[in-house]
Coordinates of C-alpha atoms in Angstrom, one line a residue:
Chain A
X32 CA 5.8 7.5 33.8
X33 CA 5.6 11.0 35.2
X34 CA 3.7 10.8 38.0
X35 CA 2.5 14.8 38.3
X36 CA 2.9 17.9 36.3
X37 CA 5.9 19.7 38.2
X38 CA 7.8 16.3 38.1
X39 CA 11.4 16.1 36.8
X40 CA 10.7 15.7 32.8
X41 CA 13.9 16.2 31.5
X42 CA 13.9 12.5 29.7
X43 CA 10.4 11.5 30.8
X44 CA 6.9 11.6 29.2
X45 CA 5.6 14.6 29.6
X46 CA 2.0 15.7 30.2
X47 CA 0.3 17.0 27.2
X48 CA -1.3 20.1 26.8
X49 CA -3.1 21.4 23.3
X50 CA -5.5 24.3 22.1
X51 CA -7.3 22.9 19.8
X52 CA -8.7 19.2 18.7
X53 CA -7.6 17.1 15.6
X54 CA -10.7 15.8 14.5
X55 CA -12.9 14.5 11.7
X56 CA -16.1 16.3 10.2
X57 CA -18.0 13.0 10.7
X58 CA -17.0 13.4 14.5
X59 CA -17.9 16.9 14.8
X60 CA -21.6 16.6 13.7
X61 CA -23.7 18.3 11.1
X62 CA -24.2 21.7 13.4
X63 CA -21.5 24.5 12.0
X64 CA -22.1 25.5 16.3
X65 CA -20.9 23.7 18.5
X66 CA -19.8 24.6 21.9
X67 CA -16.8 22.9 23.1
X68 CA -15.2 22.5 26.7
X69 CA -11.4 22.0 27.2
X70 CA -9.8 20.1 30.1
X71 CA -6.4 20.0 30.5
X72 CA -5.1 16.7 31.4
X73 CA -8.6 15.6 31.6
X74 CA -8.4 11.7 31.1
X75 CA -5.2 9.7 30.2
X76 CA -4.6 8.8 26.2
X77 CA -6.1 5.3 25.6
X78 CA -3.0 4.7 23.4
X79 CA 0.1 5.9 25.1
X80 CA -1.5 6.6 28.6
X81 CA -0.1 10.2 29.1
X82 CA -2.3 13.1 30.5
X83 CA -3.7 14.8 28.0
X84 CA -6.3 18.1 27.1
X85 CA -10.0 16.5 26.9
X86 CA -12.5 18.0 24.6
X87 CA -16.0 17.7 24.5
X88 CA -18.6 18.2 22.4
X89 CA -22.2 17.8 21.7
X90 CA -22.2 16.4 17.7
X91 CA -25.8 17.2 17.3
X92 CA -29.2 16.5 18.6
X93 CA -29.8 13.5 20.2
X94 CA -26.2 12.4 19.9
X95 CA -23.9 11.2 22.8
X96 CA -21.3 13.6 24.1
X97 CA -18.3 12.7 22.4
X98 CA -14.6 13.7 23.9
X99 CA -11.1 13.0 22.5
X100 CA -9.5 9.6 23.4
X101 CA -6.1 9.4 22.6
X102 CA -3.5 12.4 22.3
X103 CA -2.5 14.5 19.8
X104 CA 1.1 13.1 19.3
X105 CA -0.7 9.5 18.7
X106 CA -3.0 10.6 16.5
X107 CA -0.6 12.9 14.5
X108 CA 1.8 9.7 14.1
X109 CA -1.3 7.9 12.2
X110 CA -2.7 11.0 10.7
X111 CA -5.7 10.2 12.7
X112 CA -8.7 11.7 14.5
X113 CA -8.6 12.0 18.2
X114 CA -12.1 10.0 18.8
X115 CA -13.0 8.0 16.2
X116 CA -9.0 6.7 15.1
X117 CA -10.1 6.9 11.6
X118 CA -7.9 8.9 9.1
X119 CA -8.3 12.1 8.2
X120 CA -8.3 12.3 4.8
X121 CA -10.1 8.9 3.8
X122 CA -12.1 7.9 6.7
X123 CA -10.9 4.7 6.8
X124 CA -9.5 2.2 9.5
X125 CA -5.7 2.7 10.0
X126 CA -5.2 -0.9 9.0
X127 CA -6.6 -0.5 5.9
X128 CA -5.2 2.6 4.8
X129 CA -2.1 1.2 5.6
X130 CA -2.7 -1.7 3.7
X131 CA -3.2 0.7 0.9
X132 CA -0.2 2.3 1.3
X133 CA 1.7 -0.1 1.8
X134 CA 2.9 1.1 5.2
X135 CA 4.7 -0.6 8.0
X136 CA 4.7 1.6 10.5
X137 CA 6.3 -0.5 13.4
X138 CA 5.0 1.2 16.6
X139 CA 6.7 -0.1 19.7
X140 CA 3.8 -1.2 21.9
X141 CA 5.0 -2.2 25.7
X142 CA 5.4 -0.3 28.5
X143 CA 8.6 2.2 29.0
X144 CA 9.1 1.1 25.1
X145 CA 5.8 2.9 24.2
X146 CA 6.7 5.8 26.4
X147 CA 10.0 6.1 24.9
X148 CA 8.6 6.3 21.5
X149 CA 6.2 8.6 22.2
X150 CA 8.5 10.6 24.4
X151 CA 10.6 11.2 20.9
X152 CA 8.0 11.2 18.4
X153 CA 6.3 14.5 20.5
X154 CA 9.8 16.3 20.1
X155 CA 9.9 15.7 16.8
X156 CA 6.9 16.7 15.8
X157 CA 7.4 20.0 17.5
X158 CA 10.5 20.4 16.0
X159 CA 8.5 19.5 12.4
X160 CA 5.5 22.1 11.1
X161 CA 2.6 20.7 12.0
X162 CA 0.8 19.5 8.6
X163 CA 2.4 16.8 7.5
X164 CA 2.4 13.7 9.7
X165 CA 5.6 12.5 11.0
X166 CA 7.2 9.1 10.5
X167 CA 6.0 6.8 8.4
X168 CA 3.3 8.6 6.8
X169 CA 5.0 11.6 5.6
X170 CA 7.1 9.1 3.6
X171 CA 4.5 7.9 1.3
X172 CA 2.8 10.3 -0.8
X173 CA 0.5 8.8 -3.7
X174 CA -2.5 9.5 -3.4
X175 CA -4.2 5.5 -3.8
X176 CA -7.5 4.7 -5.6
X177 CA -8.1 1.7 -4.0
X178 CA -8.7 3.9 -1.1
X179 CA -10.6 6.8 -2.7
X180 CA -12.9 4.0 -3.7
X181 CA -13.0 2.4 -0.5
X182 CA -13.9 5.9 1.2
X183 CA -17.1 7.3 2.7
X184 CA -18.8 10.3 0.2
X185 CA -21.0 11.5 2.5
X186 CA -20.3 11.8 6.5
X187 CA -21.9 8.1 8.9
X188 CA -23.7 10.3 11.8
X189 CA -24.7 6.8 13.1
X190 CA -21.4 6.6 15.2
X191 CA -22.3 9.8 17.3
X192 CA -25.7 7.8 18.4
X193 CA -25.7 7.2 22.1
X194 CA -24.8 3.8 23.6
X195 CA -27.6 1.0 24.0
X196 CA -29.2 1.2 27.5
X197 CA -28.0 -1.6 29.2
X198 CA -31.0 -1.6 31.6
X199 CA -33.7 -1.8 28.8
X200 CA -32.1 -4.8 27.4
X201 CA -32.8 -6.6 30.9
X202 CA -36.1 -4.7 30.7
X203 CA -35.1 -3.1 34.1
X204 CA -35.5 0.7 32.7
X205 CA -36.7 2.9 34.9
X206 CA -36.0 6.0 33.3
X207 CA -38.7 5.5 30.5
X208 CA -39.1 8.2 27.8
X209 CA -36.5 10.9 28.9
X210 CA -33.5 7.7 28.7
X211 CA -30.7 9.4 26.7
X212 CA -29.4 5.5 25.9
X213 CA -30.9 3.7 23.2
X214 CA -33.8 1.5 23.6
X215 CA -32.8 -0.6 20.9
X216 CA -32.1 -4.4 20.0
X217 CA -28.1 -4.4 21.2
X218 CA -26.2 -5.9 18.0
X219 CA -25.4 -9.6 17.8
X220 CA -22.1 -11.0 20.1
X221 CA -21.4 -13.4 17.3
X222 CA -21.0 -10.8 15.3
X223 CA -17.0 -10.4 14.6
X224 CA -17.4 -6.5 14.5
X225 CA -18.8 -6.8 18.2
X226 CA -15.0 -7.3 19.8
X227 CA -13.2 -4.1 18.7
X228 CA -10.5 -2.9 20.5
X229 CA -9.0 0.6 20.4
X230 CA -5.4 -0.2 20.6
X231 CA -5.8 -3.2 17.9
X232 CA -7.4 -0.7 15.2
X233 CA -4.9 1.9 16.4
X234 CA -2.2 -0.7 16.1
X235 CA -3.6 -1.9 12.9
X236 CA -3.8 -5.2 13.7
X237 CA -6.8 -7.8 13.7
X238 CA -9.0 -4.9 13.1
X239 CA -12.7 -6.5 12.3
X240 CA -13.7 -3.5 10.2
X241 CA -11.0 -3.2 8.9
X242 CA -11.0 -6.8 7.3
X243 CA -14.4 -6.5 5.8
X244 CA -13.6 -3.7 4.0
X245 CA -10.3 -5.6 2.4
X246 CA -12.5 -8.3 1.3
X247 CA -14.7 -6.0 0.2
X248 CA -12.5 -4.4 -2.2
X249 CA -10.9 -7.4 -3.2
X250 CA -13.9 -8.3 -4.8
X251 CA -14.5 -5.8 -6.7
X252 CA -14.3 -5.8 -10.1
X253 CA -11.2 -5.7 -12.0
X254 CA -9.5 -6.2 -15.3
X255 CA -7.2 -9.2 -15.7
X256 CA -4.8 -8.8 -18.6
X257 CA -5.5 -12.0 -21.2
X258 CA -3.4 -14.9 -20.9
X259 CA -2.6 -14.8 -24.6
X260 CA 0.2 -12.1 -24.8
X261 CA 0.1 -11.1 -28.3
X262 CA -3.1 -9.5 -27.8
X263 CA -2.6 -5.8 -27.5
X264 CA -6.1 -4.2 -27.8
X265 CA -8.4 -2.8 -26.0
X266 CA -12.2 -2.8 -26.6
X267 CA -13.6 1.0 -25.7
X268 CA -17.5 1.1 -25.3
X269 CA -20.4 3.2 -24.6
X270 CA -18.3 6.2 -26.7
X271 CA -21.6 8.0 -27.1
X272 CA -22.4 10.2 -30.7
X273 CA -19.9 12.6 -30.7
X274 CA -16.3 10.7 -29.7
X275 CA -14.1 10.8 -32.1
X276 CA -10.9 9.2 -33.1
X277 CA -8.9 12.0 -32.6
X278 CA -10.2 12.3 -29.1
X279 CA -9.2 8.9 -27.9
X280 CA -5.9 9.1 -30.0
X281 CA -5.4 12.4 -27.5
X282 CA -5.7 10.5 -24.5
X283 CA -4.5 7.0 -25.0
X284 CA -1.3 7.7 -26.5
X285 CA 0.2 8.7 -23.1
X286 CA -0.1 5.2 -22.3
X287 CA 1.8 3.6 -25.3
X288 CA 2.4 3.9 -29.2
X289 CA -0.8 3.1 -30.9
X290 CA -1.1 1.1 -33.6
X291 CA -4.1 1.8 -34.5
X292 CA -7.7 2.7 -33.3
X293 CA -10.6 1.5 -35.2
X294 CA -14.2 3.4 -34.0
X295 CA -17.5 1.8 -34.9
X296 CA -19.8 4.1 -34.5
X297 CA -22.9 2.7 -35.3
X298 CA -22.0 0.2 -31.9
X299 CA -20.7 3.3 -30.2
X300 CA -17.4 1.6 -29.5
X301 CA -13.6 1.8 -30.5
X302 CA -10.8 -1.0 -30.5
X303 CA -7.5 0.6 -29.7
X304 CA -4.3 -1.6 -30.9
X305 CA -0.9 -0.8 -29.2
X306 CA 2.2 -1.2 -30.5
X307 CA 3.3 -2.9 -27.0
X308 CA 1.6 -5.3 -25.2
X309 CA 2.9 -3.8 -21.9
X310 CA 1.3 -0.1 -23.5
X311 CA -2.0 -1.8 -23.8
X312 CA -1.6 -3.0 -20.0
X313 CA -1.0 0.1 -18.4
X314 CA -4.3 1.6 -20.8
X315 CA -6.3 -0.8 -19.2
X316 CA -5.3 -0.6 -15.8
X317 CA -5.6 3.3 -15.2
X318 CA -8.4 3.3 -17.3
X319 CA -10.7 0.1 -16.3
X320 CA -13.3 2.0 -14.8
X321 CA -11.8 5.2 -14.1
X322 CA -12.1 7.0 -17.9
X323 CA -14.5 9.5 -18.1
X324 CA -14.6 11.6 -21.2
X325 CA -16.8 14.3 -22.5
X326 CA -19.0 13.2 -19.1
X327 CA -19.6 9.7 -20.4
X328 CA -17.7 6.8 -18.2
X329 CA -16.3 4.3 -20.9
X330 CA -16.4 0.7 -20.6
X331 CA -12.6 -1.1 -21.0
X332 CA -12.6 -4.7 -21.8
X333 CA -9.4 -6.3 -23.8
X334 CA -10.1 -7.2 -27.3
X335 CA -9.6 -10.7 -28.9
X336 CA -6.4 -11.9 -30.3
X337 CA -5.0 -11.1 -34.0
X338 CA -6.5 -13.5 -36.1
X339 CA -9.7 -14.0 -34.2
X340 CA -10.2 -10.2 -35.3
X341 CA -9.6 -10.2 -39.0
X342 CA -9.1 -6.4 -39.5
X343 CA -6.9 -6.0 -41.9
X344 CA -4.8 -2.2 -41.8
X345 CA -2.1 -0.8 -43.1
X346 CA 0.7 0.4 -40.6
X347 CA -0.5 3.8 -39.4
X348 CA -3.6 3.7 -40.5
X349 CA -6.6 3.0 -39.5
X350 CA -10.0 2.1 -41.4
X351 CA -11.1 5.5 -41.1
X352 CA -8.2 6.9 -43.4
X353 CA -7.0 9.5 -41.3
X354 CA -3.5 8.5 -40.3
X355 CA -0.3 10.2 -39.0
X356 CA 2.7 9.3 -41.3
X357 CA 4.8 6.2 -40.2
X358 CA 8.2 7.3 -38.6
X359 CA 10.4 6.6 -40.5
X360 CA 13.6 5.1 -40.0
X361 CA 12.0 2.5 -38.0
X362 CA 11.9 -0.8 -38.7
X363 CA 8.9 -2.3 -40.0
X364 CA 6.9 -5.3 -38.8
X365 CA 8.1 -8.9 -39.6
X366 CA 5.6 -11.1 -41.7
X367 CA 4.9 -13.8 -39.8
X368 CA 6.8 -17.6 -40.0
X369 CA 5.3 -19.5 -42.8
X370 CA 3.1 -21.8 -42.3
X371 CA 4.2 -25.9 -41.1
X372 CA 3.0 -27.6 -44.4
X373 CA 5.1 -25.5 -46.3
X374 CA 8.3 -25.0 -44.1
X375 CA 11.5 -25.3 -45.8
X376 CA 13.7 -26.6 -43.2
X377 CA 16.1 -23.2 -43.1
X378 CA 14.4 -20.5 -44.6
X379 CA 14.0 -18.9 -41.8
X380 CA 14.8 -15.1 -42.7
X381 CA 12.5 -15.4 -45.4
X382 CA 15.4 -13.9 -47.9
X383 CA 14.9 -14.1 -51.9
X384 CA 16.9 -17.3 -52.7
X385 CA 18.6 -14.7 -54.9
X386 CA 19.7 -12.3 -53.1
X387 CA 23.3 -11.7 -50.9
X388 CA 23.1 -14.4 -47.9
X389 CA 26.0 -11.9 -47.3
X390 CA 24.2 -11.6 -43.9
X391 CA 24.0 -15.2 -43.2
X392 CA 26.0 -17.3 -41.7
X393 CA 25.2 -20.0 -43.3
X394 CA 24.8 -20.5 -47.0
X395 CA 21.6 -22.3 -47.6
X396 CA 20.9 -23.8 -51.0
X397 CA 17.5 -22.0 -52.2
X398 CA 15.1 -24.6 -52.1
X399 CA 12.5 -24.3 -55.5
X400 CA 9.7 -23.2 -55.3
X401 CA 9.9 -21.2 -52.1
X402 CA 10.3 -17.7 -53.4
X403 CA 7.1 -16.9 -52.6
X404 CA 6.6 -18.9 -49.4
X405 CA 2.9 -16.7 -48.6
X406 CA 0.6 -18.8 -46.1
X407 CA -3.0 -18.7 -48.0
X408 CA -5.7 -16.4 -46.6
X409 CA -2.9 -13.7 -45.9
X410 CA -3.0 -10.3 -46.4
X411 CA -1.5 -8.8 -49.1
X412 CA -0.4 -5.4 -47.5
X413 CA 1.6 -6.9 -44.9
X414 CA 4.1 -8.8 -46.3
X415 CA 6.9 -6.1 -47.3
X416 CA 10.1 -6.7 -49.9
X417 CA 12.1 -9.7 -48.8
X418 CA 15.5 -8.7 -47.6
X419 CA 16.0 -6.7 -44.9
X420 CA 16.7 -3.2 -46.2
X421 CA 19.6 -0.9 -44.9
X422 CA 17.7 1.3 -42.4
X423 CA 17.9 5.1 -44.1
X424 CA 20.4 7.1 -42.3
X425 CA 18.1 9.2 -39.6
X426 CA 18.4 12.6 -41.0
X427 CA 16.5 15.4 -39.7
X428 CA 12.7 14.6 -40.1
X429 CA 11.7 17.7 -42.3
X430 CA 9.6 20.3 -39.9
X431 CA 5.9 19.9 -40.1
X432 CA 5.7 16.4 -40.1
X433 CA 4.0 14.9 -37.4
X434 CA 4.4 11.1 -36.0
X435 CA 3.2 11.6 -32.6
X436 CA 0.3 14.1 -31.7
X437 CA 2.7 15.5 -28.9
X438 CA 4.7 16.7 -32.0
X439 CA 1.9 18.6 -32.6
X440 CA 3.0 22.1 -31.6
X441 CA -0.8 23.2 -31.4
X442 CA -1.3 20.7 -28.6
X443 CA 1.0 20.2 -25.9
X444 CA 0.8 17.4 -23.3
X445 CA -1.6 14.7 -22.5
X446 CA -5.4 15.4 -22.0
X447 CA -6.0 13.1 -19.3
X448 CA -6.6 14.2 -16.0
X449 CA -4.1 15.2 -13.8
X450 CA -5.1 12.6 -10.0
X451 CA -1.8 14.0 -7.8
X452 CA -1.8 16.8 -6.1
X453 CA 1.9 17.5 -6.2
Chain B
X269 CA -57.0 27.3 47.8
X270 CA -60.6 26.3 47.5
X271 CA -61.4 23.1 49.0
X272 CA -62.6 21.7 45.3
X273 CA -61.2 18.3 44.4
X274 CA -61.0 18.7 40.7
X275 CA -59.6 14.9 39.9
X276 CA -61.4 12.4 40.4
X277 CA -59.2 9.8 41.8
X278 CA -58.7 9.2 45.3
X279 CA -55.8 10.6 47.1
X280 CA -53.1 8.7 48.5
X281 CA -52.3 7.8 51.9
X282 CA -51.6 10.5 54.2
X283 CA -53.7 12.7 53.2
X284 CA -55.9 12.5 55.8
X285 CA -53.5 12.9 58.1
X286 CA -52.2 16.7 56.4
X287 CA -55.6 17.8 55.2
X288 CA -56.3 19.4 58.2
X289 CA -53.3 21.2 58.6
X290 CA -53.4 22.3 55.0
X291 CA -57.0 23.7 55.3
X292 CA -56.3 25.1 58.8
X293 CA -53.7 27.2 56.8
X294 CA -55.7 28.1 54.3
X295 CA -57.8 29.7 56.7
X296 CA -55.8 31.0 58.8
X297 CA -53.1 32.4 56.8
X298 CA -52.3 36.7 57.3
X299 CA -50.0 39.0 55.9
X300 CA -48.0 39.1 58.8
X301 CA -48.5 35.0 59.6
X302 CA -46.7 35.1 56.0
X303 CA -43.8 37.2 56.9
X304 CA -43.2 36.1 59.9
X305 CA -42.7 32.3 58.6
X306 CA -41.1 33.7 55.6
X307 CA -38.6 35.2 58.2
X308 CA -38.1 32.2 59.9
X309 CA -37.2 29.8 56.6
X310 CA -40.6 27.9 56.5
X311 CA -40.6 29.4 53.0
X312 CA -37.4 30.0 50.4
X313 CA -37.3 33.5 50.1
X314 CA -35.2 33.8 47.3
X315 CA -37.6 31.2 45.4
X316 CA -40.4 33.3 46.1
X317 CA -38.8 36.8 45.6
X318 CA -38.2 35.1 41.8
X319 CA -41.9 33.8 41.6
X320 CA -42.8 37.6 41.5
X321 CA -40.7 38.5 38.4
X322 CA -42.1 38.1 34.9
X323 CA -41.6 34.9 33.1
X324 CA -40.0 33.1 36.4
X325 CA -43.6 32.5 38.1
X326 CA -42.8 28.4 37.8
X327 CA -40.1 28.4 38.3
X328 CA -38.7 25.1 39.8
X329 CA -35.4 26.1 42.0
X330 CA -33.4 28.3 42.3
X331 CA -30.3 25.9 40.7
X332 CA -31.7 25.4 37.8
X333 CA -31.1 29.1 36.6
X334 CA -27.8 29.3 38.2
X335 CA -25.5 29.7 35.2
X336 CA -22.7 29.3 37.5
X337 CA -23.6 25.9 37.8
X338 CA -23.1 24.6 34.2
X339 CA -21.1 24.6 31.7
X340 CA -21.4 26.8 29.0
X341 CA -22.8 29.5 31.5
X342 CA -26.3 28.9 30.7
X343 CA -29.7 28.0 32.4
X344 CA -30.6 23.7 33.1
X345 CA -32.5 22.8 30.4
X346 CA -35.6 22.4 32.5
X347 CA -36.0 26.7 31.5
X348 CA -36.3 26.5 28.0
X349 CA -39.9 26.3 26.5
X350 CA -41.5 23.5 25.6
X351 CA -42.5 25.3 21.9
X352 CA -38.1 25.8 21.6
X353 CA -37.1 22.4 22.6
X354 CA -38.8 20.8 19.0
X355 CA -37.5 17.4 20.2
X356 CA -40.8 16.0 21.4
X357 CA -39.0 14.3 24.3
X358 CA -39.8 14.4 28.0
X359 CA -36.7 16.4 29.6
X360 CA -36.2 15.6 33.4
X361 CA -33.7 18.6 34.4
X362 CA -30.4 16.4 36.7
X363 CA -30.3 19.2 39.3
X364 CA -34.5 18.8 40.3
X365 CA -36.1 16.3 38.2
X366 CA -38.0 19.2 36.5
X367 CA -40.1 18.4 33.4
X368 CA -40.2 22.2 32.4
X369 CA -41.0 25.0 34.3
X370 CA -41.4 28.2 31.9
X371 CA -43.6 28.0 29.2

């Protein structure tokens, strides 16, 4: 520990010394003026117990003084401010932004440990610029939206209120009208949020507030994927008069190949079929909640399964008629196996009895009366010429014809918005 | 001072012990009395000299407008008006105890 300013600091801690804070809005107050004083090596860092330059500040009318805590090189290695240890860009307790982020950030905590640690951490980060932190958190950059939703809109002045006058709640205050403390009910012992402690919710550890919020967002609402894994649609509501198909087409496809999109507009709502189940799950997951088109929020659900539906289209079309060509050269969708009562015991690749079994291995007499081995109650358009055909060879597709909408040379890219930064 | 008691409770003890003294000086109080105990340090000087100047005649001590003395290089709060401080709440200056001595 270096014991005075002038002593030998060639691989010890040094004092610190800054110009200007690192602090919140919420901290700062509501007044654009404020008057600030500077002390250098005013108090010690709660954290890492150097010396370090105090401010203080009035945050507004009848608001404690409030001062830095902790130094700058500990709250720069949490991307924190100085007072109130929350983070700077959310607002939130270090745990749970963490948490978020999924960052470990192993700080060593004891003794010359810490002071080593911080020792190197301040050289780096004057070696670094200054606006990214350093460790850790300059690693991980995406932006979450657990956190955004977990985050404060407007500033909580409430933490800048002075402290509860001790002597009023022993009824001993003799100070009467002009107390600055609060003469207010002190909040509950029991309460878990009573016992905080600076270096636990700097540490991120067995943070109080920090736990409530967790729960809190653990409960709120999500989307599960369906247990049955064949369905692949979503249900879209609250579409509003003037959403059309090509509108959703524009934004969903990014997610997935649709199959098809069906849009009911007298219900104001659209089912969305993908061709991949795991298309349909990444929809729903960055859109439960989040889509917002033409100013309207839309509601996601899943859809039910095949059957239950009973919609009944053609590959690459939907009810509406309007339809982008199939690709082709792909291969088309398999009629499903034929029903038990009337399973022939190899039929299998549901092949004309008369055609080549030049593609089977085994040479299966063709049972009568199977040629047509159609479950009832099944739709006609489905079930395509028996024998698998030789995929065309994939020639160029001629120019103008359009599969995808990014093919589309009059639109280029997706239409959804854009969440990163970078 | 006239001898008029405008409230009507009764004082509190001691005052019949200073009374006399306070009305003998009253009454016998000159212009040179004055500047001969002004001299001597019965009275602050420098308070009084500040009494005479406009907008300092209650002035409460003479630390409360010492600028040196705080901060921010201003006045205790105990000089600003009542009508500016828009809080509504009683103020007692640190340095004096002052409630407000302009305005």
């Amino acid at each position: 520990m270096a014991t005075s300013l002038g002593s030998n600091t060639y691989n010890r801690q040094n004092w610190e010394d800054s110009d200007f804070p690192i602090l919140c809005q919420t901290c700062l107050g509501e007044n654009p003026y404020i008057r600030m004083t500077k002390e250098k090596y005013g108090k010690e860092c709660k954290i890492c117990a150097r010396p370090f330059t105090v401010f203080r500040w009035c945050p507004g009318v009848r608001m404690r003084f409030k001062k830095t805590e902790v130094c700058q090189t500990c709250s720069k290695m949490k991307n924190v401010c100085q007072t109130c240890l929350l983070d700077l860009e959310y607002g939130l307790p270090i745990q749970v932004r963490d948490t978020g982020m999924s960052i470990k950030d192993d700080l060593l905590r004891s003794d010359v440990n810490k002071e080593y640690y911080t020792q190197n951490m301040e050289r780096k980060i004057q070696n670094s610029d200054s606006t990214r932190p350093v460790g850790m958190l300059g690693k991980a950059q995406n932006p979450s939206d657990m956190l955004l939703k977990l985050a404060r809109t407007t500033p909580y002045y409430k933490r800048n209120r002075p402290h509860i006058c001790s002597f009023w709640v022993k009824g001993e205050c003799k100070r009467g009208e002009e107390c600055p403390y609060r003469h207010e009910k002190p909040t509950d012992p029991d309460d878990p949020l009573a016992d905080q402690n600076i270096k636990d919710r700097y540490y991120g550890i067995n943070d109080p507030v920090a736990d409530k919020l967790l729960k809190r967002s653990s409960s709120m609402p999500r989307l599960d994927p369906p247990e049955d894994k064949s369905i692949t649609t979503l249900y879209i509501g609250g579409l509003g008069e003037n959403l059309t198909d090509s509108e959703l087409r524009n934004h969903f496809y990014q997610y997935g190949e649709i199959r098809t999109i069906t849009l009911v507009q007298r219900q104001q709502c659209a089912f969305i079929q993908f061709a991949t189940r795991q298309g349909a799950e990444l929809a729903a997951e960055k859109t439960f909640n989040k889509l917002i088109i033409n100013g309207r929020r839309l509601a996601v659900k899943w859809g039910r399964s095949q059957a239950a539906k009973g919609t009944d289209v053609k590959d690459g079309f939907d009810e509406m008629g309007t339809g982008l060509e199939p690709v082709p050269g792909l291969p088309t969708t398999l009629p499903p196996p034929p029903a038990l009562e009337e399973e022939a015991p190899a039929n299998y690749f549901n092949l004309d009895p008369s055609s080549s079994p030049a593609l089977m291995n085994i040479s299966l007499p063709p049972p009568p009366g199977l040629s047509n081995p159609l479950p009832p109650g099944f739709g006609a358009p489905m079930f395509h010429p028996m024998g698998p055909p030789p995929p065309p060879p994939m020639a160029l597709r001629p120019p103008g014809h359009i599969h995808y909408p990014s093919q589309d040379p009059q639109r280029m890219g997706a239409h959804a918005a854009i969440r990163h930064s970078e | 001072m006239p001898k008029v008691k405008r409230s009507r409770k009764p004082p509190p003890d001691g005052w019949e012990l200073i009374e006399p003294t306070l009305d003998e000086l009253d009454q016998k109080m000159r212009e040179e009395l004055y500047e001969y105990c002004t001299r001597e340090g019965y009275a602050d000087k420098n308070l009084i000299a500040k009494w005479k100047k406009q907008g300092y005649e209650n002035l409460c001590c003479l630390r409360c407008i010492q600028t040196r003395d705080t901060n921010f290089g201003t006045n205790c709060i105990c000089r600003v008006p009542k009508g500016k401080l828009e809080v509504g709440r009683i103020i007692e200056c640190t340095h004096c105890g002052c409630r407000g001595c302009s305005g």
